[in-house]
Amino acid sequence: MKAFTYQRASSPAQAAQLVARTPNARFIAGGTNLLDLMKLEIETPTTLVDVNGLGFDKIEATQDGGLRVGALVRNTDLAADARVRKDYAVLSRALLAGASTQLRNKATTSGNLLQRTRCPYFYDTAQKCNKRQPGSGCAAIGGFTRHHAVVGASEACIATHPSDMAVAMRLLDAEVETVKADGSMRSIPIADFHRLPGNTPHIETVLEPGELILSVKLPKPLGGVHAYRKVRDRASYAFALVSVATVILPDGSGRVAVGGVAHKPWRVEEAERQMTQGARAVHDRLMAGARTTDDNAFKVALVQRTLAEALANSSSAAKKG
Ligand SMILES: Cc1cc2nc3c(=O)[nH]c(=O)nc-3n(C[C@H](O)[C@H](O)[C@H](O)COP(=O)(O)OP(=O)(O)OC[C@H]3O[C@@H](n4cnc5c(N)ncnc54)[C@H](O)[C@@H]3O)c2cc1C
Ligand code: SF4
C-alpha cells in the first residue's frame, strides 16, 4: 500500500473543500471497499479524509412523509430500522442480501452507493482495464464474462454495478443529497446518479470532485408487496448474478428494478406499464437490446424466470391485501 496522510473532517464543507483541493484525495467511510483497493494499489490516494464523526448516522422522518438516511448510516442499522422494515421492505431485504454481517456492520449508505465494480480484470493490475486506467483497453471483452453486463454496456466497458442496496433505492426513486466544495447543495435523483460506461467508464457517477454525499432521501412509502430476489453462485456472501426488486400494488401495477445486468441499477419505467400483460411482457421491454456473450447469455433467461417468480408470489399476496 502506498503511504498517505489521514485527516478527520471537522465539517461537511471542510471535507468537501479538502478533497476537491488536494490532488488524489478520497473520503473514507467504512473503508470496506476503499482499503481493499488501496492494498492492491488500484486506488492510491495521497490523503484520506475521514467523514465518520460528522453526524450523518441518523435516519429521520422528512416533512413529506418519507425518510432521510444519513450517509454514514451502517447497512446493518438501515436494514434493521423498524420504519424501513415496515414501509421500505425491499430496501431492508436488499441490504440483508448483500455481503456478510461483519461487512454490513461497517459498510455505509454512501460507501455502498459508491463501491466499485467487481469485474475481476479491474482488480487484476496485470490486465487491461479502461475503468482502472482510461484508454488501456478492456480485458473482459473477449475474456471470461459470466458476471458481466448484458444491457447498457459499451465497447469500452461491460462491467456491472455490484450494489444490492442501490437496486432497491432505484426502485424507490431515492434522491442522493450532497454538498459541493463551493458549499452549494443538490439533490440528485438516483436514476441519474450512476452513469452508463460509454467511452468514459472510469467516471462512474455524476458527482463532482470533492462532492460529499450527506444523505439519501426516500420518498413517502409506496405501499404494496415488496420483494428482493438475488440469484448468486452460493447461498451467502456473493455478489448477484442477477437480482430483481419488485413492488406490486393491489391494483396489479408495480415497479421492477434489476441488478447484476448493467453498469447501474437497471429500471425501465416503460416496462412497468406492461405489468398487466405479465412477466414476459415486462421482461421483454426491460431487457430489450440485450447484448450477451456465450458466458453471460444465461442472465437474460434468469432475469425472466426470477421476475416471473417474484411477480407471481407478490401479485397473489397483493390481491389478498
Ligand atoms: C467480501 C465482500 C463481499 C461483498 N458483498 C457484497 C454484496 O453481496 N452486495 C453488495 O451490495 N455489496 C457487497 N460488498 C460491498 C460492500 O457493501 C461495500 O464494500 C460497502 O458497502 C462500501 O461501504 P464503505 O462505507 O465501507 O465504503 P468505503 O470503502 O469507505 O468507500 C467507498 C467509496 O465511497 C466513497 N465515499 C464514502 N462515503 C462517501 C461520502 N459520504 N461522499 C462521497 N464519497 C464517499 C469513498 O471515497 C470510496 O471511493 C462486499 C464487500 C466485500 C469486501
Ligand atoms: S469490463 Fe470495465 S472494469 Fe472490466 S476490464 Fe473491461 S473496462 Fe475494466
Tab-separated table of C-alpha atoms and ligand atoms in Angstrom:
chain	number	residue	atom	x	y	z
A	1	MET	CA	0.000	0.000	0.000
A	2	LYS	CA	1.287	3.496	-0.826
A	3	ALA	CA	1.810	5.972	2.010
A	4	PHE	CA	-0.965	8.526	2.578
A	5	THR	CA	-1.947	11.170	5.080
A	6	TYR	CA	-5.087	10.885	7.167
A	7	GLN	CA	-7.364	13.683	8.342
A	8	ARG	CA	-10.622	13.713	10.226
A	9	ALA	CA	-13.087	16.161	8.702
A	10	SER	CA	-14.494	18.762	11.082
A	11	SER	CA	-17.477	19.784	8.935
A	12	PRO	CA	-19.076	18.689	5.643
A	13	ALA	CA	-17.941	21.869	3.883
A	14	GLN	CA	-14.364	21.452	5.105
A	15	ALA	CA	-14.361	17.802	3.989
A	16	ALA	CA	-15.625	18.706	0.522
A	17	GLN	CA	-13.075	21.524	0.145
A	18	LEU	CA	-10.207	19.351	1.337
A	19	VAL	CA	-10.939	16.568	-1.149
A	20	ALA	CA	-11.621	18.994	-4.009
A	21	ARG	CA	-8.374	20.906	-3.426
A	22	THR	CA	-5.992	18.048	-2.601
A	23	PRO	CA	-4.842	16.081	-5.656
A	24	ASN	CA	-5.973	12.459	-5.452
A	25	ALA	CA	-7.643	12.767	-2.038
A	26	ARG	CA	-10.560	10.484	-1.088
A	27	PHE	CA	-13.267	10.407	1.543
A	28	ILE	CA	-13.271	7.309	3.681
A	29	ALA	CA	-16.411	5.952	5.348
A	30	GLY	CA	-16.490	2.252	6.361
A	31	GLY	CA	-13.359	1.572	4.313
A	32	THR	CA	-14.535	-1.906	3.281
A	33	ASN	CA	-14.076	-1.221	-0.430
A	34	LEU	CA	-11.566	1.622	-0.496
A	35	LEU	CA	-8.969	-0.095	1.701
A	36	ASP	CA	-9.109	-3.275	-0.386
A	37	LEU	CA	-8.454	-1.174	-3.491
A	38	MET	CA	-5.600	0.655	-1.748
A	39	LYS	CA	-3.955	-2.626	-0.760
A	40	LEU	CA	-3.985	-3.639	-4.421
A	41	GLU	CA	-2.777	-0.120	-5.398
A	42	ILE	CA	-5.771	0.294	-7.689
A	43	GLU	CA	-6.647	3.343	-5.601
A	44	THR	CA	-3.593	5.320	-4.463
A	45	PRO	CA	-4.931	8.320	-2.560
A	46	THR	CA	-2.441	10.810	-1.169
A	47	THR	CA	-4.891	11.842	1.576
A	48	LEU	CA	-7.812	10.135	3.248
A	49	VAL	CA	-10.482	12.431	4.649
A	50	ASP	CA	-12.447	10.557	7.298
A	51	VAL	CA	-16.097	11.597	7.278
A	52	ASN	CA	-17.103	9.391	10.195
A	53	GLY	CA	-17.942	11.628	13.101
A	54	LEU	CA	-19.731	14.303	11.044
A	55	GLY	CA	-23.048	13.119	12.493
A	56	PHE	CA	-24.637	11.667	9.349
A	57	ASP	CA	-25.563	8.491	11.125
A	58	LYS	CA	-29.266	9.102	11.693
A	59	ILE	CA	-32.453	8.044	9.936
A	60	GLU	CA	-35.047	10.810	10.231
A	61	ALA	CA	-38.621	11.364	9.042
A	62	THR	CA	-38.994	14.019	6.320
A	63	GLN	CA	-41.800	16.560	6.140
A	64	ASP	CA	-43.307	14.872	3.082
A	65	GLY	CA	-43.727	11.532	4.858
A	66	GLY	CA	-40.510	9.865	3.706
A	67	LEU	CA	-37.189	9.131	5.379
A	68	ARG	CA	-33.784	10.812	5.237
A	69	VAL	CA	-30.975	8.276	5.635
A	70	GLY	CA	-27.662	9.763	6.735
A	71	ALA	CA	-24.694	8.923	4.512
A	72	LEU	CA	-22.896	7.246	7.407
A	73	VAL	CA	-25.783	5.002	8.490
A	74	ARG	CA	-24.379	1.476	8.516
A	75	ASN	CA	-26.037	-1.108	6.275
A	76	THR	CA	-26.953	-3.212	9.346
A	77	ASP	CA	-28.725	-0.297	11.023
A	78	LEU	CA	-30.600	0.694	7.873
A	79	ALA	CA	-31.814	-2.864	7.256
A	80	ALA	CA	-32.938	-3.209	10.888
A	81	ASP	CA	-34.738	0.137	11.228
A	82	ALA	CA	-38.401	-0.552	12.058
A	83	ARG	CA	-39.658	2.114	9.587
A	84	VAL	CA	-37.527	0.681	6.787
A	85	ARG	CA	-38.640	-2.875	7.511
A	86	LYS	CA	-42.303	-1.826	7.523
A	87	ASP	CA	-42.506	0.741	4.711
A	88	TYR	CA	-39.434	0.042	2.541
A	89	ALA	CA	-39.112	-3.714	2.962
A	90	VAL	CA	-37.483	-4.090	-0.445
A	91	LEU	CA	-34.591	-1.958	0.801
A	92	SER	CA	-34.197	-3.902	4.027
A	93	ARG	CA	-34.200	-7.204	2.090
A	94	ALA	CA	-31.710	-5.955	-0.487
A	95	LEU	CA	-29.326	-4.835	2.252
A	96	LEU	CA	-29.567	-8.156	4.061
A	97	ALA	CA	-28.832	-9.979	0.789
A	98	GLY	CA	-25.537	-8.088	0.488
A	99	ALA	CA	-22.100	-9.004	1.844
A	100	SER	CA	-21.752	-10.556	5.332
A	101	THR	CA	-22.890	-9.436	8.774
A	102	GLN	CA	-19.410	-8.143	9.632
A	103	LEU	CA	-19.202	-6.138	6.408
A	104	ARG	CA	-22.698	-4.727	6.809
A	105	ASN	CA	-21.761	-3.568	10.313
A	106	LYS	CA	-19.040	-1.349	8.771
A	107	ALA	CA	-20.425	-0.519	5.319
A	108	THR	CA	-22.216	2.812	4.985
A	109	THR	CA	-25.030	4.091	2.804
A	110	SER	CA	-22.732	6.423	0.832
A	111	GLY	CA	-19.910	3.895	0.531
A	112	ASN	CA	-22.277	1.222	-0.713
A	113	LEU	CA	-23.586	3.509	-3.473
A	114	LEU	CA	-20.010	4.338	-4.499
A	115	GLN	CA	-18.428	0.887	-4.280
A	116	ARG	CA	-16.513	-0.013	-7.417
A	117	THR	CA	-17.284	-2.803	-9.856
A	118	ARG	CA	-16.304	-6.391	-9.055
A	119	CYS	CA	-15.082	-7.074	-12.600
A	120	PRO	CA	-12.108	-9.444	-11.978
A	121	TYR	CA	-9.996	-7.680	-14.621
A	122	PHE	CA	-10.468	-4.370	-12.798
A	123	TYR	CA	-8.939	-5.994	-9.701
A	124	ASP	CA	-6.026	-7.554	-11.628
A	125	THR	CA	-3.481	-4.834	-12.337
A	126	ALA	CA	-1.726	-7.056	-14.896
A	127	GLN	CA	-4.824	-6.798	-17.134
A	128	LYS	CA	-6.009	-4.018	-19.440
A	129	CYS	CA	-8.904	-2.070	-17.960
A	130	ASN	CA	-10.397	1.212	-19.197
A	131	LYS	CA	-12.027	1.792	-15.838
A	132	ARG	CA	-8.798	1.434	-13.862
A	133	GLN	CA	-6.559	3.032	-16.497
A	134	PRO	CA	-8.512	5.058	-19.075
A	135	GLY	CA	-7.613	4.199	-22.670
A	136	SER	CA	-5.764	0.977	-21.853
A	137	GLY	CA	-8.403	-1.367	-23.267
A	138	CYS	CA	-10.776	-3.927	-21.761
A	139	ALA	CA	-9.581	-7.431	-20.958
A	140	ALA	CA	-13.126	-8.569	-20.205
A	141	ILE	CA	-14.219	-8.125	-23.818
A	142	GLY	CA	-13.227	-11.449	-25.333
A	143	GLY	CA	-12.357	-12.758	-21.856
A	144	PHE	CA	-14.393	-14.574	-19.204
A	145	THR	CA	-17.676	-12.694	-18.876
A	146	ARG	CA	-20.012	-14.770	-16.710
A	147	HIS	CA	-20.573	-11.830	-14.329
A	148	HIS	CA	-20.635	-9.032	-16.885
A	149	ALA	CA	-23.310	-6.688	-18.213
A	150	VAL	CA	-25.937	-7.661	-20.766
A	151	VAL	CA	-27.614	-4.247	-21.111
A	152	GLY	CA	-26.317	-0.672	-21.237
A	153	ALA	CA	-22.687	-1.723	-21.820
A	154	SER	CA	-20.296	-0.134	-24.337
A	155	GLU	CA	-17.300	-1.037	-26.470
A	156	ALA	CA	-15.118	0.362	-23.671
A	157	CYS	CA	-16.554	-1.471	-20.638
A	158	ILE	CA	-19.020	-4.259	-19.868
A	159	ALA	CA	-18.784	-4.141	-16.066
A	160	THR	CA	-21.777	-4.328	-13.735
A	161	HIS	CA	-22.564	-2.295	-10.644
A	162	PRO	CA	-22.345	-4.615	-7.630
A	163	SER	CA	-24.617	-2.925	-5.069
A	164	ASP	CA	-27.780	-4.652	-3.877
A	165	MET	CA	-28.873	-1.609	-1.866
A	166	ALA	CA	-28.720	0.671	-4.919
A	167	VAL	CA	-31.158	-1.565	-6.843
A	168	ALA	CA	-33.788	-1.120	-4.124
A	169	MET	CA	-33.104	2.610	-3.906
A	170	ARG	CA	-33.568	2.924	-7.671
A	171	LEU	CA	-36.888	1.113	-7.362
A	172	LEU	CA	-37.962	3.520	-4.618
A	173	ASP	CA	-36.903	6.670	-6.562
A	174	ALA	CA	-34.492	7.756	-3.824
A	175	GLU	CA	-32.547	11.032	-4.103
A	176	VAL	CA	-28.884	11.486	-3.188
A	177	GLU	CA	-28.284	14.715	-1.256
A	178	THR	CA	-24.828	16.266	-1.476
A	179	VAL	CA	-22.682	19.279	-0.706
A	180	LYS	CA	-20.048	20.565	-3.147
A	181	ALA	CA	-16.749	22.236	-2.365
A	182	ASP	CA	-18.293	25.677	-3.055
A	183	GLY	CA	-20.848	24.996	-0.310
A	184	SER	CA	-23.802	24.530	-2.668
A	185	MET	CA	-26.096	21.580	-2.079
A	186	ARG	CA	-28.052	19.477	-4.513
A	187	SER	CA	-30.413	16.536	-4.652
A	188	ILE	CA	-29.690	14.006	-7.404
A	189	PRO	CA	-32.404	11.528	-8.459
A	190	ILE	CA	-30.839	8.095	-8.160
A	191	ALA	CA	-31.857	7.377	-11.752
A	192	ASP	CA	-29.265	9.990	-12.795
A	193	PHE	CA	-26.652	9.269	-10.134
A	194	HIS	CA	-24.793	6.286	-11.677
A	195	ARG	CA	-23.585	6.600	-15.281
A	196	LEU	CA	-23.540	4.096	-18.114
A	197	PRO	CA	-19.941	3.447	-19.230
A	198	GLY	CA	-19.943	4.992	-22.729
A	199	ASN	CA	-16.336	5.782	-23.612
A	200	THR	CA	-15.519	7.060	-20.097
A	201	PRO	CA	-16.160	4.077	-17.807
A	202	HIS	CA	-13.807	5.500	-15.166
A	203	ILE	CA	-16.402	8.242	-14.480
A	204	GLU	CA	-18.980	6.221	-12.618
A	205	THR	CA	-21.315	8.832	-11.142
A	206	VAL	CA	-22.335	12.443	-11.729
A	207	LEU	CA	-20.570	13.578	-8.527
A	208	GLU	CA	-18.099	16.435	-8.982
A	209	PRO	CA	-14.600	16.314	-7.451
A	210	GLY	CA	-14.930	16.667	-3.691
A	211	GLU	CA	-18.721	16.457	-3.722
A	212	LEU	CA	-19.752	14.804	-0.455
A	213	ILE	CA	-22.873	12.679	-0.012
A	214	LEU	CA	-24.769	13.857	3.068
A	215	SER	CA	-27.834	11.636	2.923
A	216	VAL	CA	-30.228	9.660	0.780
A	217	LYS	CA	-33.879	10.726	0.775
A	218	LEU	CA	-36.601	8.105	0.409
A	219	PRO	CA	-39.985	9.394	-0.840
A	220	LYS	CA	-43.107	8.595	1.129
A	221	PRO	CA	-43.914	4.856	1.193
A	222	LEU	CA	-45.424	3.250	-1.895
A	223	GLY	CA	-47.330	0.530	-0.031
A	224	GLY	CA	-47.812	-2.768	-1.855
A	225	VAL	CA	-45.888	-6.012	-1.577
A	226	HIS	CA	-42.103	-5.697	-1.602
A	227	ALA	CA	-39.682	-8.403	-2.741
A	228	TYR	CA	-35.958	-8.706	-3.455
A	229	ARG	CA	-34.718	-11.888	-5.154
A	230	LYS	CA	-30.953	-12.347	-5.503
A	231	VAL	CA	-29.512	-15.210	-7.548
A	232	ARG	CA	-25.840	-15.932	-6.882
A	233	ASP	CA	-23.280	-18.689	-7.163
A	234	ARG	CA	-23.558	-19.649	-3.494
A	235	ALA	CA	-26.159	-19.150	-0.804
A	236	SER	CA	-24.402	-16.365	1.061
A	237	TYR	CA	-21.599	-13.870	0.760
A	238	ALA	CA	-21.551	-13.498	-3.013
A	239	PHE	CA	-22.378	-10.740	-5.456
A	240	ALA	CA	-25.521	-11.092	-7.565
A	241	LEU	CA	-25.533	-12.856	-10.889
A	242	VAL	CA	-28.882	-11.151	-11.221
A	243	SER	CA	-31.204	-9.624	-8.664
A	244	VAL	CA	-34.793	-8.487	-9.050
A	245	ALA	CA	-36.504	-5.899	-6.827
A	246	THR	CA	-40.270	-5.517	-7.099
A	247	VAL	CA	-43.120	-3.593	-5.519
A	248	ILE	CA	-46.603	-4.753	-6.534
A	249	LEU	CA	-49.719	-2.759	-5.665
A	250	PRO	CA	-53.210	-4.232	-5.096
A	251	ASP	CA	-54.442	-2.953	-8.499
A	252	GLY	CA	-51.762	-5.022	-10.232
A	253	SER	CA	-49.483	-2.108	-11.140
A	254	GLY	CA	-45.959	-2.017	-9.811
A	255	ARG	CA	-42.255	-1.376	-10.217
A	256	VAL	CA	-39.271	-3.529	-11.175
A	257	ALA	CA	-35.516	-2.893	-10.927
A	258	VAL	CA	-32.761	-5.357	-11.748
A	259	GLY	CA	-29.190	-5.733	-10.503
A	260	GLY	CA	-26.212	-7.620	-11.907
A	261	VAL	CA	-27.051	-6.847	-15.530
A	262	ALA	CA	-25.751	-3.316	-16.155
A	263	HIS	CA	-23.293	-0.616	-15.108
A	264	LYS	CA	-26.047	0.828	-12.907
A	265	PRO	CA	-29.226	-0.467	-11.258
A	266	TRP	CA	-31.456	-1.231	-14.233
A	267	ARG	CA	-35.010	0.094	-14.324
A	268	VAL	CA	-37.108	0.924	-17.394
A	269	GLU	CA	-40.320	2.680	-16.336
A	270	GLU	CA	-41.932	1.925	-19.704
A	271	ALA	CA	-41.571	-1.812	-18.991
A	272	GLU	CA	-43.600	-1.372	-15.811
A	273	ARG	CA	-46.552	-0.212	-17.890
A	274	GLN	CA	-46.665	-3.799	-19.274
A	275	MET	CA	-47.331	-5.194	-15.791
A	276	THR	CA	-50.902	-6.290	-16.544
A	277	GLN	CA	-49.597	-8.195	-19.603
A	278	GLY	CA	-47.484	-10.457	-17.382
A	279	ALA	CA	-43.836	-11.074	-16.560
A	280	ARG	CA	-42.800	-11.958	-20.107
A	281	ALA	CA	-44.011	-8.628	-21.487
A	282	VAL	CA	-42.325	-6.674	-18.669
A	283	HIS	CA	-39.115	-8.629	-19.147
A	284	ASP	CA	-39.028	-8.182	-22.931
A	285	ARG	CA	-39.217	-4.398	-22.612
A	286	LEU	CA	-36.868	-4.276	-19.606
A	287	MET	CA	-34.156	-6.284	-21.331
A	288	ALA	CA	-34.749	-5.010	-24.880
A	289	GLY	CA	-31.488	-4.630	-26.783
A	290	ALA	CA	-29.585	-7.043	-24.519
A	291	ARG	CA	-26.163	-7.934	-25.937
A	292	THR	CA	-24.807	-11.124	-24.465
A	293	THR	CA	-21.724	-13.316	-24.685
A	294	ASP	CA	-21.586	-17.118	-24.560
A	295	ASP	CA	-20.690	-16.812	-20.854
A	296	ASN	CA	-23.457	-14.481	-19.732
A	297	ALA	CA	-26.404	-15.162	-22.088
A	298	PHE	CA	-27.992	-17.142	-19.244
A	299	LYS	CA	-28.605	-13.848	-17.395
A	300	VAL	CA	-31.419	-12.834	-19.758
A	301	ALA	CA	-33.361	-16.039	-19.109
A	302	LEU	CA	-32.502	-15.843	-15.405
A	303	VAL	CA	-33.999	-12.342	-15.123
A	304	GLN	CA	-37.155	-13.575	-16.826
A	305	ARG	CA	-37.582	-16.553	-14.500
A	306	THR	CA	-36.705	-14.612	-11.362
A	307	LEU	CA	-39.094	-11.849	-12.332
A	308	ALA	CA	-41.886	-14.330	-13.127
A	309	GLU	CA	-41.479	-15.942	-9.726
A	310	ALA	CA	-41.378	-12.595	-7.915
A	311	LEU	CA	-44.449	-11.275	-9.738
A	312	ALA	CA	-46.467	-14.468	-9.240
A	313	ASN	CA	-45.844	-14.507	-5.498
A	314	SER	CA	-46.195	-10.766	-4.984
A	315	SER	CA	-49.336	-10.411	-7.116
A	316	SER	CA	-51.249	-13.048	-5.185
A	317	ALA	CA	-50.073	-11.525	-1.879
A	318	ALA	CA	-51.057	-8.020	-3.065
A	319	LYS	CA	-54.571	-9.179	-4.030
A	320	LYS	CA	-55.052	-10.804	-0.604
A	321	GLY	CA	-54.021	-7.459	0.908
B	1	LIG	C1	-16.115	-9.796	0.538
B	1	LIG	C2	-17.121	-8.725	0.212
B	1	LIG	C3	-18.401	-9.087	-0.205
B	1	LIG	C4	-19.329	-8.105	-0.515
B	1	LIG	N1	-20.592	-8.475	-0.960
B	1	LIG	C5	-21.481	-7.516	-1.316
B	1	LIG	C6	-22.767	-7.847	-1.834
B	1	LIG	O1	-23.125	-9.005	-1.966
B	1	LIG	N2	-23.606	-6.826	-2.161
B	1	LIG	C7	-23.252	-5.512	-2.025
B	1	LIG	O2	-24.052	-4.630	-2.336
B	1	LIG	N3	-22.045	-5.166	-1.560
B	1	LIG	C8	-21.166	-6.133	-1.216
B	1	LIG	N4	-19.931	-5.788	-0.758
B	1	LIG	C9	-19.515	-4.390	-0.839
B	1	LIG	C10	-19.790	-3.631	0.416
B	1	LIG	O3	-21.174	-3.479	0.528
B	1	LIG	C11	-19.090	-2.284	0.216
B	1	LIG	O4	-17.699	-2.523	0.386
B	1	LIG	C12	-19.538	-1.240	1.177
B	1	LIG	O5	-20.908	-1.010	1.041
B	1	LIG	C13	-18.771	0.069	0.965
B	1	LIG	O6	-19.114	0.949	2.012
B	1	LIG	P1	-17.997	1.639	2.900
B	1	LIG	O7	-18.673	2.562	3.817
B	1	LIG	O8	-17.092	0.623	3.512
B	1	LIG	O9	-17.239	2.448	1.744
B	1	LIG	P2	-15.729	2.933	1.670
B	1	LIG	O10	-14.857	1.780	1.299
B	1	LIG	O11	-15.358	3.742	2.846
B	1	LIG	O12	-15.857	3.944	0.440
B	1	LIG	C14	-16.228	3.508	-0.853
B	1	LIG	C15	-16.163	4.718	-1.790
B	1	LIG	O13	-17.136	5.681	-1.424
B	1	LIG	C16	-16.543	6.961	-1.210
B	1	LIG	N5	-17.347	7.604	-0.173
B	1	LIG	C17	-17.684	7.055	1.025
B	1	LIG	N6	-18.508	7.895	1.688
B	1	LIG	C18	-18.684	8.998	0.901
B	1	LIG	C19	-19.475	10.187	1.027
B	1	LIG	N7	-20.220	10.438	2.115
B	1	LIG	N8	-19.480	11.053	-0.003
B	1	LIG	C20	-18.721	10.824	-1.115
B	1	LIG	N9	-17.951	9.714	-1.269
B	1	LIG	C21	-17.955	8.805	-0.285
B	1	LIG	C22	-15.107	6.668	-0.839
B	1	LIG	O14	-14.266	7.748	-1.142
B	1	LIG	C23	-14.816	5.460	-1.712
B	1	LIG	O15	-14.480	5.885	-3.011
B	1	LIG	C24	-18.983	-6.738	-0.402
B	1	LIG	C25	-17.704	-6.370	0.037
B	1	LIG	C26	-16.781	-7.343	0.337
B	1	LIG	C27	-15.404	-6.922	0.791
B	2	SF4	S1	-15.335	-4.565	-18.167
B	2	SF4	FE1	-14.839	-2.498	-17.464
B	2	SF4	S2	-13.973	-2.872	-15.436
B	2	SF4	FE2	-13.868	-4.826	-16.533
B	2	SF4	S3	-11.865	-4.877	-17.596
B	2	SF4	FE3	-13.331	-4.005	-19.012
B	2	SF4	S4	-13.089	-1.794	-18.688
B	2	SF4	FE4	-12.250	-2.782	-16.880
